[in-house]
mmCIF file with all atom_site columns, C-alpha atoms in Angstrom:
data_model
loop_
_atom_site.group_PDB
_atom_site.id
_atom_site.type_symbol
_atom_site.label_atom_id
_atom_site.label_alt_id
_atom_site.label_comp_id
_atom_site.label_asym_id
_atom_site.label_entity_id
_atom_site.label_seq_id
_atom_site.pdbx_PDB_ins_code
_atom_site.Cartn_x
_atom_site.Cartn_y
_atom_site.Cartn_z
_atom_site.occupancy
_atom_site.B_iso_or_equiv
_atom_site.pdbx_formal_charge
_atom_site.auth_seq_id
_atom_site.auth_comp_id
_atom_site.auth_asym_id
_atom_site.auth_atom_id
_atom_site.pdbx_PDB_model_num
ATOM 1   C CA . MET A 1 1   ? 11.874  -2.721  -15.153 1.00 0.00 ? 188 MET A CA 1
ATOM 2   C CA . ILE A 1 2   ? 13.505  -5.297  -12.870 1.00 0.00 ? 189 ILE A CA 1
ATOM 3   C CA . LEU A 1 3   ? 16.305  -5.837  -15.369 1.00 0.00 ? 190 LEU A CA 1
ATOM 4   C CA . ALA A 1 4   ? 16.918  -2.091  -15.549 1.00 0.00 ? 191 ALA A CA 1
ATOM 5   C CA . LEU A 1 5   ? 17.104  -1.920  -11.754 1.00 0.00 ? 192 LEU A CA 1
ATOM 6   C CA . ALA A 1 6   ? 19.493  -4.892  -11.651 1.00 0.00 ? 193 ALA A CA 1
ATOM 7   C CA . GLU A 1 7   ? 21.696  -3.153  -14.221 1.00 0.00 ? 194 GLU A CA 1
ATOM 8   C CA . HIS A 1 8   ? 21.588  0.047   -12.164 1.00 0.00 ? 195 HIS A CA 1
ATOM 9   C CA . LEU A 1 9   ? 22.699  -1.882  -9.071  1.00 0.00 ? 196 LEU A CA 1
ATOM 10  C CA . ASP A 1 10  ? 25.526  -3.685  -10.841 1.00 0.00 ? 197 ASP A CA 1
ATOM 11  C CA . GLY A 1 11  ? 28.800  -2.413  -9.478  1.00 0.00 ? 198 GLY A CA 1
ATOM 12  C CA . ARG A 1 12  ? 27.167  -0.379  -6.692  1.00 0.00 ? 199 ARG A CA 1
ATOM 13  C CA . SER A 1 13  ? 28.189  -0.527  -3.057  1.00 0.00 ? 200 SER A CA 1
ATOM 14  C CA . ALA A 1 14  ? 27.097  -3.676  -1.239  1.00 0.00 ? 201 ALA A CA 1
ATOM 15  C CA . ASP A 1 15  ? 26.610  -1.643  1.943   1.00 0.00 ? 202 ASP A CA 1
ATOM 16  C CA . PRO A 1 16  ? 22.913  -2.021  2.883   1.00 0.00 ? 203 PRO A CA 1
ATOM 17  C CA . ASP A 1 17  ? 22.893  1.570   4.152   1.00 0.00 ? 204 ASP A CA 1
ATOM 18  C CA . SER A 1 18  ? 24.063  3.026   0.845   1.00 0.00 ? 205 SER A CA 1
ATOM 19  C CA . PHE A 1 19  ? 21.615  4.925   -1.325  1.00 0.00 ? 206 PHE A CA 1
ATOM 20  C CA . LEU A 1 20  ? 19.989  3.363   -4.372  1.00 0.00 ? 207 LEU A CA 1
ATOM 21  C CA . PHE A 1 21  ? 20.523  6.649   -6.212  1.00 0.00 ? 208 PHE A CA 1
ATOM 22  C CA . PRO A 1 22  ? 23.626  8.307   -4.768  1.00 0.00 ? 209 PRO A CA 1
ATOM 23  C CA . ALA A 1 23  ? 24.704  11.818  -5.661  1.00 0.00 ? 210 ALA A CA 1
ATOM 24  C CA . PRO A 1 24  ? 27.089  12.240  -8.579  1.00 0.00 ? 211 PRO A CA 1
ATOM 25  C CA . GLY A 1 25  ? 30.648  11.907  -7.369  1.00 0.00 ? 212 GLY A CA 1
ATOM 26  C CA . GLY A 1 26  ? 30.620  8.301   -6.297  1.00 0.00 ? 213 GLY A CA 1
ATOM 27  C CA . ASP A 1 27  ? 29.983  8.456   -2.536  1.00 0.00 ? 214 ASP A CA 1
ATOM 28  C CA . PRO A 1 28  ? 27.204  5.867   -2.007  1.00 0.00 ? 215 PRO A CA 1
ATOM 29  C CA . MET A 1 29  ? 26.359  7.396   1.354   1.00 0.00 ? 216 MET A CA 1
ATOM 30  C CA . VAL A 1 30  ? 25.299  10.773  -0.119  1.00 0.00 ? 217 VAL A CA 1
ATOM 31  C CA . PRO A 1 31  ? 21.825  10.792  -1.677  1.00 0.00 ? 218 PRO A CA 1
ATOM 32  C CA . MET A 1 32  ? 21.000  12.254  -5.048  1.00 0.00 ? 219 MET A CA 1
ATOM 33  C CA . SER A 1 33  ? 18.980  15.461  -4.786  1.00 0.00 ? 220 SER A CA 1
ATOM 34  C CA . ARG A 1 34  ? 15.304  15.398  -5.737  1.00 0.00 ? 221 ARG A CA 1
ATOM 35  C CA . GLU A 1 35  ? 16.052  17.459  -8.844  1.00 0.00 ? 222 GLU A CA 1
ATOM 36  C CA . GLN A 1 36  ? 18.906  15.155  -9.884  1.00 0.00 ? 223 GLN A CA 1
ATOM 37  C CA . PHE A 1 37  ? 16.761  12.069  -9.321  1.00 0.00 ? 224 PHE A CA 1
ATOM 38  C CA . TYR A 1 38  ? 13.939  13.496  -11.410 1.00 0.00 ? 225 TYR A CA 1
ATOM 39  C CA . LYS A 1 39  ? 16.259  14.385  -14.301 1.00 0.00 ? 226 LYS A CA 1
ATOM 40  C CA . VAL A 1 40  ? 18.701  11.451  -14.216 1.00 0.00 ? 227 VAL A CA 1
ATOM 41  C CA . ALA A 1 41  ? 16.530  8.561   -13.064 1.00 0.00 ? 228 ALA A CA 1
ATOM 42  C CA . TRP A 1 42  ? 12.799  9.252   -13.002 1.00 0.00 ? 229 TRP A CA 1
ATOM 43  C CA . LYS A 1 43  ? 12.160  10.900  -16.383 1.00 0.00 ? 230 LYS A CA 1
ATOM 44  C CA . PRO A 1 44  ? 14.202  8.284   -18.304 1.00 0.00 ? 231 PRO A CA 1
ATOM 45  C CA . ALA A 1 45  ? 12.441  5.470   -16.403 1.00 0.00 ? 232 ALA A CA 1
ATOM 46  C CA . VAL A 1 46  ? 8.996   6.881   -17.179 1.00 0.00 ? 233 VAL A CA 1
ATOM 47  C CA . LYS A 1 47  ? 9.905   7.182   -20.857 1.00 0.00 ? 234 LYS A CA 1
ATOM 48  C CA . ALA A 1 48  ? 11.397  3.673   -20.991 1.00 0.00 ? 235 ALA A CA 1
ATOM 49  C CA . ALA A 1 49  ? 8.331   2.194   -19.274 1.00 0.00 ? 236 ALA A CA 1
ATOM 50  C CA . LYS A 1 50  ? 6.079   3.988   -21.797 1.00 0.00 ? 237 LYS A CA 1
ATOM 51  C CA . VAL A 1 51  ? 3.825   5.413   -19.110 1.00 0.00 ? 238 VAL A CA 1
ATOM 52  C CA . PRO A 1 52  ? 2.338   8.904   -19.445 1.00 0.00 ? 239 PRO A CA 1
ATOM 53  C CA . ALA A 1 53  ? 5.007   11.613  -19.308 1.00 0.00 ? 240 ALA A CA 1
ATOM 54  C CA . GLY A 1 54  ? 3.461   13.338  -16.282 1.00 0.00 ? 241 GLY A CA 1
ATOM 55  C CA . THR A 1 55  ? 3.512   10.206  -14.111 1.00 0.00 ? 242 THR A CA 1
ATOM 56  C CA . ARG A 1 56  ? 4.851   11.005  -10.658 1.00 0.00 ? 243 ARG A CA 1
ATOM 57  C CA . LEU A 1 57  ? 6.578   8.693   -8.216  1.00 0.00 ? 244 LEU A CA 1
ATOM 58  C CA . HIS A 1 58  ? 3.656   9.309   -5.853  1.00 0.00 ? 245 HIS A CA 1
ATOM 59  C CA . ASP A 1 59  ? 1.298   7.978   -8.552  1.00 0.00 ? 246 ASP A CA 1
ATOM 60  C CA . LEU A 1 60  ? 3.084   4.631   -8.297  1.00 0.00 ? 247 LEU A CA 1
ATOM 61  C CA . ARG A 1 61  ? 2.632   4.676   -4.531  1.00 0.00 ? 248 ARG A CA 1
ATOM 62  C CA . HIS A 1 62  ? -1.117  5.239   -4.930  1.00 0.00 ? 249 HIS A CA 1
ATOM 63  C CA . THR A 1 63  ? -1.323  2.495   -7.534  1.00 0.00 ? 250 THR A CA 1
ATOM 64  C CA . TYR A 1 64  ? 0.535   0.097   -5.232  1.00 0.00 ? 251 TYR A CA 1
ATOM 65  C CA . ALA A 1 65  ? -1.829  0.842   -2.339  1.00 0.00 ? 252 ALA A CA 1
ATOM 66  C CA . SER A 1 66  ? -4.887  0.522   -4.584  1.00 0.00 ? 253 SER A CA 1
ATOM 67  C CA . VAL A 1 67  ? -3.749  -2.843  -5.950  1.00 0.00 ? 254 VAL A CA 1
ATOM 68  C CA . LEU A 1 68  ? -3.166  -4.179  -2.423  1.00 0.00 ? 255 LEU A CA 1
ATOM 69  C CA . ILE A 1 69  ? -6.617  -3.021  -1.292  1.00 0.00 ? 256 ILE A CA 1
ATOM 70  C CA . ALA A 1 70  ? -8.310  -4.471  -4.378  1.00 0.00 ? 257 ALA A CA 1
ATOM 71  C CA . ALA A 1 71  ? -6.594  -7.789  -3.591  1.00 0.00 ? 258 ALA A CA 1
ATOM 72  C CA . GLY A 1 72  ? -8.247  -7.783  -0.167  1.00 0.00 ? 259 GLY A CA 1
ATOM 73  C CA . LYS A 1 73  ? -5.317  -6.668  1.974   1.00 0.00 ? 260 LYS A CA 1
ATOM 74  C CA . GLY A 1 74  ? -6.356  -4.946  5.179   1.00 0.00 ? 261 GLY A CA 1
ATOM 75  C CA . PRO A 1 75  ? -5.471  -1.461  6.411   1.00 0.00 ? 262 PRO A CA 1
ATOM 76  C CA . LYS A 1 76  ? -2.673  -2.657  8.697   1.00 0.00 ? 263 LYS A CA 1
ATOM 77  C CA . THR A 1 77  ? -0.958  -4.587  5.913   1.00 0.00 ? 264 THR A CA 1
ATOM 78  C CA . VAL A 1 78  ? -1.296  -1.717  3.432   1.00 0.00 ? 265 VAL A CA 1
ATOM 79  C CA . ALA A 1 79  ? -0.024  0.781   6.009   1.00 0.00 ? 266 ALA A CA 1
ATOM 80  C CA . THR A 1 80  ? 2.972   -1.406  6.820   1.00 0.00 ? 267 THR A CA 1
ATOM 81  C CA . ARG A 1 81  ? 3.893   -1.861  3.151   1.00 0.00 ? 268 ARG A CA 1
ATOM 82  C CA . LEU A 1 82  ? 3.624   1.908   2.558   1.00 0.00 ? 269 LEU A CA 1
ATOM 83  C CA . GLY A 1 83  ? 5.551   2.800   5.710   1.00 0.00 ? 270 GLY A CA 1
ATOM 84  C CA . ASP A 1 84  ? 2.529   4.685   7.034   1.00 0.00 ? 271 ASP A CA 1
ATOM 85  C CA . THR A 1 85  ? 0.335   4.435   10.097  1.00 0.00 ? 272 THR A CA 1
ATOM 86  C CA . VAL A 1 86  ? -3.100  2.853   9.802   1.00 0.00 ? 273 VAL A CA 1
ATOM 87  C CA . GLY A 1 87  ? -4.577  6.313   10.475  1.00 0.00 ? 274 GLY A CA 1
ATOM 88  C CA . VAL A 1 88  ? -2.760  7.915   7.566   1.00 0.00 ? 275 VAL A CA 1
ATOM 89  C CA . THR A 1 89  ? -3.593  4.994   5.286   1.00 0.00 ? 276 THR A CA 1
ATOM 90  C CA . MET A 1 90  ? -7.281  5.104   6.188   1.00 0.00 ? 277 MET A CA 1
ATOM 91  C CA . ALA A 1 91  ? -7.426  8.887   5.815   1.00 0.00 ? 278 ALA A CA 1
ATOM 92  C CA . THR A 1 92  ? -6.088  8.493   2.280   1.00 0.00 ? 279 THR A CA 1
ATOM 93  C CA . TYR A 1 93  ? -7.555  5.193   1.089   1.00 0.00 ? 280 TYR A CA 1
ATOM 94  C CA . ALA A 1 94  ? -10.687 4.479   3.204   1.00 0.00 ? 281 ALA A CA 1
ATOM 95  C CA . HIS A 1 95  ? -12.917 4.977   0.177   1.00 0.00 ? 282 HIS A CA 1
ATOM 96  C CA . LEU A 1 96  ? -11.202 2.045   -1.560  1.00 0.00 ? 283 LEU A CA 1
ATOM 97  C CA . PHE A 1 97  ? -11.809 -0.509  1.184   1.00 0.00 ? 284 PHE A CA 1
ATOM 98  C CA . PRO A 1 98  ? -14.969 -2.596  0.767   1.00 0.00 ? 285 PRO A CA 1
ATOM 99  C CA . GLU A 1 99  ? -17.988 -1.558  2.802   1.00 0.00 ? 286 GLU A CA 1
ATOM 100 C CA . GLU A 1 100 ? -18.497 -3.935  5.680   1.00 0.00 ? 287 GLU A CA 1
ATOM 101 C CA . ASP A 1 101 ? -21.263 -2.207  7.581   1.00 0.00 ? 288 ASP A CA 1
ATOM 102 C CA . GLU A 1 102 ? -24.283 -3.483  5.644   1.00 0.00 ? 289 GLU A CA 1
ATOM 103 C CA . ASP A 1 103 ? -24.535 -6.680  7.669   1.00 0.00 ? 290 ASP A CA 1
ATOM 104 C CA . THR A 1 104 ? -23.579 -5.329  11.092  1.00 0.00 ? 291 THR A CA 1
ATOM 105 C CA . ARG A 1 105 ? -27.166 -5.301  12.345  1.00 0.00 ? 292 ARG A CA 1
ATOM 106 C CA . ALA A 1 106 ? -27.625 -8.929  11.270  1.00 0.00 ? 293 ALA A CA 1
ATOM 107 C CA . VAL A 1 107 ? -24.375 -10.010 12.958  1.00 0.00 ? 294 VAL A CA 1
ATOM 108 C CA . VAL A 1 108 ? -25.282 -8.343  16.265  1.00 0.00 ? 295 VAL A CA 1
ATOM 109 C CA . GLY A 1 109 ? -28.875 -9.625  16.057  1.00 0.00 ? 296 GLY A CA 1
ATOM 110 C CA . ALA A 1 110 ? -27.652 -13.179 15.534  1.00 0.00 ? 297 ALA A CA 1
ATOM 111 C CA . PHE A 1 111 ? -25.207 -12.861 18.441  1.00 0.00 ? 298 PHE A CA 1
ATOM 112 C CA . LEU A 1 112 ? -27.912 -11.578 20.786  1.00 0.00 ? 299 LEU A CA 1
ATOM 113 C CA . ALA A 1 113 ? -30.345 -14.290 19.679  1.00 0.00 ? 300 ALA A CA 1
ATOM 114 C CA . ARG A 1 114 ? -27.753 -16.975 20.452  1.00 0.00 ? 301 ARG A CA 1
ATOM 115 C CA . ALA A 1 115 ? -26.845 -15.320 23.759  1.00 0.00 ? 302 ALA A CA 1
ATOM 116 C CA . LEU A 1 116 ? -30.516 -15.163 24.787  1.00 0.00 ? 303 LEU A CA 1
ATOM 117 C CA . ASN A 1 117 ? -31.225 -18.552 23.208  1.00 0.00 ? 304 ASN A CA 1
ATOM 118 C CA . VAL A 1 118 ? -34.079 -17.230 21.104  1.00 0.00 ? 305 VAL A CA 1
ATOM 119 C CA . PRO A 1 119 ? -34.709 -17.648 17.384  1.00 0.00 ? 306 PRO A CA 1
ATOM 120 C CA . SER A 1 120 ? -33.685 -14.776 15.158  1.00 0.00 ? 307 SER A CA 1
ATOM 121 C CA . GLU A 1 121 ? -34.590 -13.847 11.597  1.00 0.00 ? 308 GLU A CA 1
ATOM 122 C CA . THR A 1 122 ? -31.009 -12.794 11.000  1.00 0.00 ? 309 THR A CA 1
ATOM 123 C CA . ASP A 1 123 ? -29.303 -15.841 12.512  1.00 0.00 ? 310 ASP A CA 1
ATOM 124 C CA . THR A 1 124 ? -27.349 -17.703 9.859   1.00 0.00 ? 311 THR A CA 1
ATOM 125 C CA . THR A 1 125 ? -24.818 -20.475 10.004  1.00 0.00 ? 312 THR A CA 1
ATOM 126 C CA . ASP A 1 126 ? -22.293 -18.048 8.486   1.00 0.00 ? 313 ASP A CA 1
ATOM 127 C CA . SER A 1 127 ? -22.509 -15.610 11.408  1.00 0.00 ? 314 SER A CA 1
ATOM 128 C CA . PRO A 1 128 ? -19.247 -15.330 13.339  1.00 0.00 ? 315 PRO A CA 1
ATOM 129 C CA . GLN A 1 129 ? -19.167 -17.037 16.723  1.00 0.00 ? 316 GLN A CA 1
ATOM 130 C CA . VAL A 1 130 ? -18.293 -14.891 19.690  1.00 0.00 ? 317 VAL A CA 1
ATOM 131 C CA . ARG A 1 131 ? -16.779 -16.347 22.848  1.00 0.00 ? 318 ARG A CA 1
ATOM 132 C CA . GLY A 1 132 ? -19.182 -16.572 25.721  1.00 0.00 ? 319 GLY A CA 1
ATOM 133 C CA . ALA A 1 133 ? -22.245 -16.648 23.469  1.00 0.00 ? 320 ALA A CA 1
#
């Protein structure tokens, strides 16, 4: 895929503001229409990559986000890479982030026990330290 993209870029405008897929006619500053992109670039790329024929560009976006989340990247990082806000990213992908609320009672219990200087059943050496505790 990278080689195909490199070949596509060969001979294109070096202007960083030019479009990756310009409209037919040669002006690199005029974008290709959605319909042209689908016909000229997307469908051939899907076929060449041997992915299912109905694969949409948005499917790749979802896959990218899912891979980042599975690798442990946080909402801010995923949102930044997608060009979204954290709110939009969480509204779409919250179900993919690992659950972190199971141990919240234990963390707060350990903090309070340290703050009050009393033993706690939930206090562990792995509990996060909080300033002022």
